[in-house]
Structure formats: structure tokens, C-alpha cells
Amino acid sequence: MGSFEDPRQQRKPKPWIETPLIESTSLSQAAGWLTFPLRAIGNLVLSYASDPANQGKQLHFFIASAGNAGLAAAFAANALSYPCTVCVPITTKPVMVAKLQEAGATVVQHGANLDEASTHMKSIMDALRGKPADGDSAVPVVPIALHPFDHEKIWEGVSTMVDELAYQMPPREDEAESGEFDDESLPIDGIICSVGGGGLMNGIIMGIERQERMYGKARAGSTYTNSTERRNNIHIIATETQGADALAQAVAKGSLVSLPGITSLATSLGAIRVAQRTLDNALYPPAGVKVHTLVLHDADAAKGVLTLAEDQKLLVELACGICVETAIGPTPSRRKSKLQGKRVNGHQKPFSPVNDYGTQTEVQSYLRRFIPNLNSKSRVVIVICGGSNVSLEMAAEWRQKLEEGWGTENGIVA
């Protein structure tokens, strides 16, 4: 969906609204940039609609989703005048169901998680396949299943966000002053994103790889301060909530893990198993990229939601709030912690404050655990992945629960 950018700065028209990169010094001196992608599912829908093999056919899109991917599918399908059915788990909040219906989707609630909703969706598709479309008996329905995160076109759509970062992010201060540009296609030290099945993270890594390739070609014919490698790795902090931490558990085991269910309130992260590409990227990221997993409590996600609401006047859901809390926490006034350094099956065990909290008086921020030499000039981008499954009433409820001690379980000191 759309075209990919040439390295650094070439702008081309796109069939989506370019998402802004917002400097947010109120959140943190180190993590001061926010970006808001909404393009992955749209790219997948458009790829099917524009396929010559589907011309003249009555497509009907189906997706199993905890909410946000379904909402994107409904908007994209509606924009192209195609019907869309979204199958959601029974845990999906009424506010999200209403938004899906307002976007033009037919909503079916079934099952306790995405896998169960997906299985039910396939039975609906099988019953519909080949039947005549409404009002035109000559045109049979062609049901198309959209995977919410495990598809090349999903990652490709997300990757365009990185192209926008490449020309939106201003040069580093030392480069601007000297007029000499370093060997970085992306002058960024870290990117914080949440992980459900991993579509967002995979797309970010795909975009970084493309920028490095494209910039490398441009670099070959130019003079730069370093001509072989970028100055620093880009550290991706892949955040999850306890009870929706399929990636962290897979990294610890060294192979895919299926959760028995989703117990986190961050239902948009409710994939019981990540894509194989997600695990591969976490264990064996491409050159110039380091991936770190971080598991926090639902209460941490709520703190991030409230912080963003207070500082930026933006109301987002728990799946987004967890990224904000990753950028600014923990602080001495909120909790005490220690970094666990054990290795499991040859892999670093993911740090999980829910399980790994100690009684040390010295507190190290999450960012400092993962990004070497972090300082006030470091560039860390916080990806706000979606904010539909939230309301003012929900935020007020989370605030009250925090005031009553939510998050102090399991030895966590709030």
C-alpha cells in the first residue's frame, strides 16, 4: 500500500495520512519522540483488492482480531466498498465492538482468545464460500482471511513508518553543527514497540533493513565520516504485559510457545503465539539491530496511559501505555528493581519486573538496561500502536485501581 521512500527525505504521495513524529520532552529527555502508525492491515487489504486475479469478484474480508486490526480491516474494506466480518474473542470490550460496527464491520464474538475466534471464523467462511453475493446471483462470494500480524504485506505496510522516520527525524546536533553527516540512515538509538503477534516489530525491522540497504548504496558514492557500519545499533525494546507475553516466553525457551490463554487486560496484545518471523527477529536480528524483550504488569501499562493523557492529552489503550511506561520507568519513587542475568537454553532470559524485583536501593531505568551510553541526546522513538479499545471511564477505573495499590502484587513496590 503506497510506495517506499528513497533514503533520507524523498516524499511521495501515499494513500494514508502520514503519521507525525512528535518531540515529547515532558516524557523523558532520553525517550522524546512519539509516532503513530496505522497502515499494516490497509496494505494487506489493498494487495488483495488490487490483485488482477480478484478483479470482478465479490470479495468479502474476514479477520480474527482483539480489536485494532479488525478496525483497520473494516475501514480499509469499507473504503474499497467491500464487506468485512470481524471475529473477536468474548473478552473484547463493548466499546470496541461498537466501534467495529460503526466502521461498517459485521462483528461476531466467539471464543476465549484469538485462536478460538479464528477457528470459528474459518467455519463461517467455509459456509459462505461460493454462494451468490447479495443482489447478484451471478457473482459468487470470495471470502478472504486476513491474518492480523503474520503476513509479509502486514510487515511491508508497517515498514513505511520507518521511511517516514528517516526524513522526519532531524540530524543529530553534532552533525547539524559540523555539516558532516554520519553513516546512519536512521539517527535513532532505540525504538519501543509493544508486541502481540509481532506484526509491528517485524515491520519496523523490515523498514530498518531497507533503509540500511538503500542508504548503503547512496553512501557508496559519497563521503561520510564512517563508510562501513552505522555508528550504533538500533535497540528495539519489545514490550508485553504479564499474561500476554508469548514472545518473552518463546525467547526464554528458544522456540515458539503457545500460551494457555490471555490473562492480561491488554487484550490487543492477545496473541497466544507469535509469528515465527517474530521469534527469529528477536533471537537473530539483522546486523545493526538488537532486540530486547520486556514484560511489565497491567498496572504499568495503566500508568503509561495516564502519563500520556496528562502530558500529551492523548487517550490510548493499555497496549500503547506499556510503551510509555517502558520509556520513563521505573523511577525511585515508584519501585526498586534488579536486572536478572540468567540464560536459558543459551538465550538471555527476558527481564520481567513482575517476577524479578528485588530490594536494591539503586534503580536503573528500563532504557538504561538495554541502550548503552544512554544520555540526554539519545534518540528513542515510542511507537503508539493504536488507541481504540479505551474510554474515559476505563482510564478513570485504572486510576482508581492504582490509587488502591494495583500492581503491588508479586513483590512489586509501587
PDB file of N, CA, C and O in Angstrom, residues 35-60:
ATOM      1  N   THR A  35       5.475   8.267  17.651  1.00  0.00           N
ATOM      2  CA  THR A  35       4.954   8.123  16.302  1.00  0.00           C
ATOM      3  C   THR A  35       3.752   7.199  16.323  1.00  0.00           C
ATOM      4  O   THR A  35       3.631   6.341  17.195  1.00  0.00           O
ATOM      5  N   PHE A  36       2.828   7.390  15.380  1.00  0.00           N
ATOM      6  CA  PHE A  36       1.529   6.735  15.417  1.00  0.00           C
ATOM      7  C   PHE A  36       1.236   6.049  14.080  1.00  0.00           C
ATOM      8  O   PHE A  36       0.696   6.667  13.172  1.00  0.00           O
ATOM      9  N   PRO A  37       1.597   4.749  13.926  1.00  0.00           N
ATOM     10  CA  PRO A  37       1.359   4.075  12.653  1.00  0.00           C
ATOM     11  C   PRO A  37      -0.030   3.469  12.561  1.00  0.00           C
ATOM     12  O   PRO A  37      -0.549   2.944  13.532  1.00  0.00           O
ATOM     13  N   LEU A  38      -0.636   3.532  11.391  1.00  0.00           N
ATOM     14  CA  LEU A  38      -1.917   2.872  11.146  1.00  0.00           C
ATOM     15  C   LEU A  38      -1.983   2.557   9.656  1.00  0.00           C
ATOM     16  O   LEU A  38      -2.561   3.289   8.880  1.00  0.00           O
ATOM     17  N   ARG A  39      -1.358   1.463   9.250  1.00  0.00           N
ATOM     18  CA  ARG A  39      -1.246   1.202   7.823  1.00  0.00           C
ATOM     19  C   ARG A  39      -1.118  -0.268   7.467  1.00  0.00           C
ATOM     20  O   ARG A  39      -1.287  -0.638   6.307  1.00  0.00           O
ATOM     21  N   ALA A  40      -0.807  -1.124   8.429  1.00  0.00           N
ATOM     22  CA  ALA A  40      -0.454  -2.505   8.128  1.00  0.00           C
ATOM     23  C   ALA A  40      -1.584  -3.271   7.462  1.00  0.00           C
ATOM     24  O   ALA A  40      -1.412  -3.836   6.370  1.00  0.00           O
ATOM     25  N   ILE A  41      -2.755  -3.298   8.093  1.00  0.00           N
ATOM     26  CA  ILE A  41      -3.875  -4.056   7.537  1.00  0.00           C
ATOM     27  C   ILE A  41      -4.355  -3.425   6.240  1.00  0.00           C
ATOM     28  O   ILE A  41      -4.761  -4.122   5.296  1.00  0.00           O
ATOM     29  N   GLY A  42      -4.314  -2.107   6.161  1.00  0.00           N
ATOM     30  CA  GLY A  42      -4.712  -1.438   4.930  1.00  0.00           C
ATOM     31  C   GLY A  42      -3.868  -1.892   3.749  1.00  0.00           C
ATOM     32  O   GLY A  42      -4.376  -2.078   2.636  1.00  0.00           O
ATOM     33  N   ASN A  43      -2.580  -2.080   3.985  1.00  0.00           N
ATOM     34  CA  ASN A  43      -1.695  -2.552   2.927  1.00  0.00           C
ATOM     35  C   ASN A  43      -2.071  -3.964   2.490  1.00  0.00           C
ATOM     36  O   ASN A  43      -2.051  -4.292   1.297  1.00  0.00           O
ATOM     37  N   LEU A  44      -2.456  -4.807   3.445  1.00  0.00           N
ATOM     38  CA  LEU A  44      -2.841  -6.177   3.126  1.00  0.00           C
ATOM     39  C   LEU A  44      -4.155  -6.210   2.345  1.00  0.00           C
ATOM     40  O   LEU A  44      -4.275  -6.924   1.338  1.00  0.00           O
ATOM     41  N   VAL A  45      -5.148  -5.434   2.789  1.00  0.00           N
ATOM     42  CA  VAL A  45      -6.438  -5.382   2.087  1.00  0.00           C
ATOM     43  C   VAL A  45      -6.243  -4.885   0.665  1.00  0.00           C
ATOM     44  O   VAL A  45      -6.777  -5.459  -0.302  1.00  0.00           O
ATOM     45  N   LEU A  46      -5.462  -3.831   0.507  1.00  0.00           N
ATOM     46  CA  LEU A  46      -5.246  -3.269  -0.825  1.00  0.00           C
ATOM     47  C   LEU A  46      -4.521  -4.252  -1.738  1.00  0.00           C
ATOM     48  O   LEU A  46      -4.778  -4.312  -2.940  1.00  0.00           O
ATOM     49  N   SER A  47      -3.629  -5.059  -1.182  1.00  0.00           N
ATOM     50  CA  SER A  47      -2.904  -6.026  -2.009  1.00  0.00           C
ATOM     51  C   SER A  47      -3.850  -7.058  -2.602  1.00  0.00           C
ATOM     52  O   SER A  47      -3.679  -7.473  -3.761  1.00  0.00           O
ATOM     53  N   TYR A  48      -4.854  -7.483  -1.821  1.00  0.00           N
ATOM     54  CA  TYR A  48      -5.849  -8.421  -2.347  1.00  0.00           C
ATOM     55  C   TYR A  48      -6.771  -7.730  -3.357  1.00  0.00           C
ATOM     56  O   TYR A  48      -7.087  -8.286  -4.416  1.00  0.00           O
ATOM     57  N   ALA A  49      -7.204  -6.538  -3.031  1.00  0.00           N
ATOM     58  CA  ALA A  49      -8.148  -5.829  -3.904  1.00  0.00           C
ATOM     59  C   ALA A  49      -7.520  -5.469  -5.241  1.00  0.00           C
ATOM     60  O   ALA A  49      -8.212  -5.413  -6.269  1.00  0.00           O
ATOM     61  N   SER A  50      -6.223  -5.218  -5.261  1.00  0.00           N
ATOM     62  CA  SER A  50      -5.553  -4.812  -6.495  1.00  0.00           C
ATOM     63  C   SER A  50      -4.981  -5.989  -7.283  1.00  0.00           C
ATOM     64  O   SER A  50      -4.444  -5.805  -8.378  1.00  0.00           O
ATOM     65  N   ASP A  51      -5.090  -7.193  -6.734  1.00  0.00           N
ATOM     66  CA  ASP A  51      -4.605  -8.384  -7.426  1.00  0.00           C
ATOM     67  C   ASP A  51      -5.447  -8.614  -8.681  1.00  0.00           C
ATOM     68  O   ASP A  51      -6.676  -8.742  -8.593  1.00  0.00           O
ATOM     69  N   PRO A  52      -4.847  -8.673  -9.871  1.00  0.00           N
ATOM     70  CA  PRO A  52      -5.620  -8.891 -11.104  1.00  0.00           C
ATOM     71  C   PRO A  52      -6.503 -10.136 -11.046  1.00  0.00           C
ATOM     72  O   PRO A  52      -7.576 -10.171 -11.659  1.00  0.00           O
ATOM     73  N   ALA A  53      -6.071 -11.145 -10.291  1.00  0.00           N
ATOM     74  CA  ALA A  53      -6.855 -12.376 -10.197  1.00  0.00           C
ATOM     75  C   ALA A  53      -8.175 -12.157  -9.473  1.00  0.00           C
ATOM     76  O   ALA A  53      -9.098 -12.976  -9.597  1.00  0.00           O
ATOM     77  N   ASN A  54      -8.282 -11.068  -8.717  1.00  0.00           N
ATOM     78  CA  ASN A  54      -9.516 -10.798  -7.963  1.00  0.00           C
ATOM     79  C   ASN A  54     -10.414  -9.764  -8.635  1.00  0.00           C
ATOM     80  O   ASN A  54     -11.462  -9.408  -8.077  1.00  0.00           O
ATOM     81  N   GLN A  55     -10.022  -9.276  -9.787  1.00  0.00           N
ATOM     82  CA  GLN A  55     -10.833  -8.260 -10.463  1.00  0.00           C
ATOM     83  C   GLN A  55     -12.175  -8.845 -10.885  1.00  0.00           C
ATOM     84  O   GLN A  55     -12.257  -9.936 -11.434  1.00  0.00           O
ATOM     85  N   GLY A  56     -13.246  -8.101 -10.592  1.00  0.00           N
ATOM     86  CA  GLY A  56     -14.584  -8.529 -10.940  1.00  0.00           C
ATOM     87  C   GLY A  56     -15.205  -9.514  -9.973  1.00  0.00           C
ATOM     88  O   GLY A  56     -16.344  -9.960 -10.173  1.00  0.00           O
ATOM     89  N   LYS A  57     -14.493  -9.866  -8.919  1.00  0.00           N
ATOM     90  CA  LYS A  57     -15.013 -10.801  -7.938  1.00  0.00           C
ATOM     91  C   LYS A  57     -15.578 -10.048  -6.734  1.00  0.00           C
ATOM     92  O   LYS A  57     -15.150  -8.924  -6.425  1.00  0.00           O
ATOM     93  N   GLN A  58     -16.536 -10.670  -6.060  1.00  0.00           N
ATOM     94  CA  GLN A  58     -17.127 -10.069  -4.865  1.00  0.00           C
ATOM     95  C   GLN A  58     -16.345 -10.554  -3.645  1.00  0.00           C
ATOM     96  O   GLN A  58     -16.630 -11.605  -3.078  1.00  0.00           O
ATOM     97  N   LEU A  59     -15.350  -9.787  -3.278  1.00  0.00           N
ATOM     98  CA  LEU A  59     -14.525 -10.151  -2.128  1.00  0.00           C
ATOM     99  C   LEU A  59     -15.251  -9.839  -0.824  1.00  0.00           C
ATOM    100  O   LEU A  59     -15.978  -8.850  -0.725  1.00  0.00           O
ATOM    101  N   HIS A  60     -15.055 -10.697   0.151  1.00  0.00           N
ATOM    102  CA  HIS A  60     -15.587 -10.465   1.497  1.00  0.00           C
ATOM    103  C   HIS A  60     -14.438 -10.756   2.455  1.00  0.00           C
ATOM    104  O   HIS A  60     -13.958 -11.887   2.556  1.00  0.00           O
TER     105      HIS A  60
END
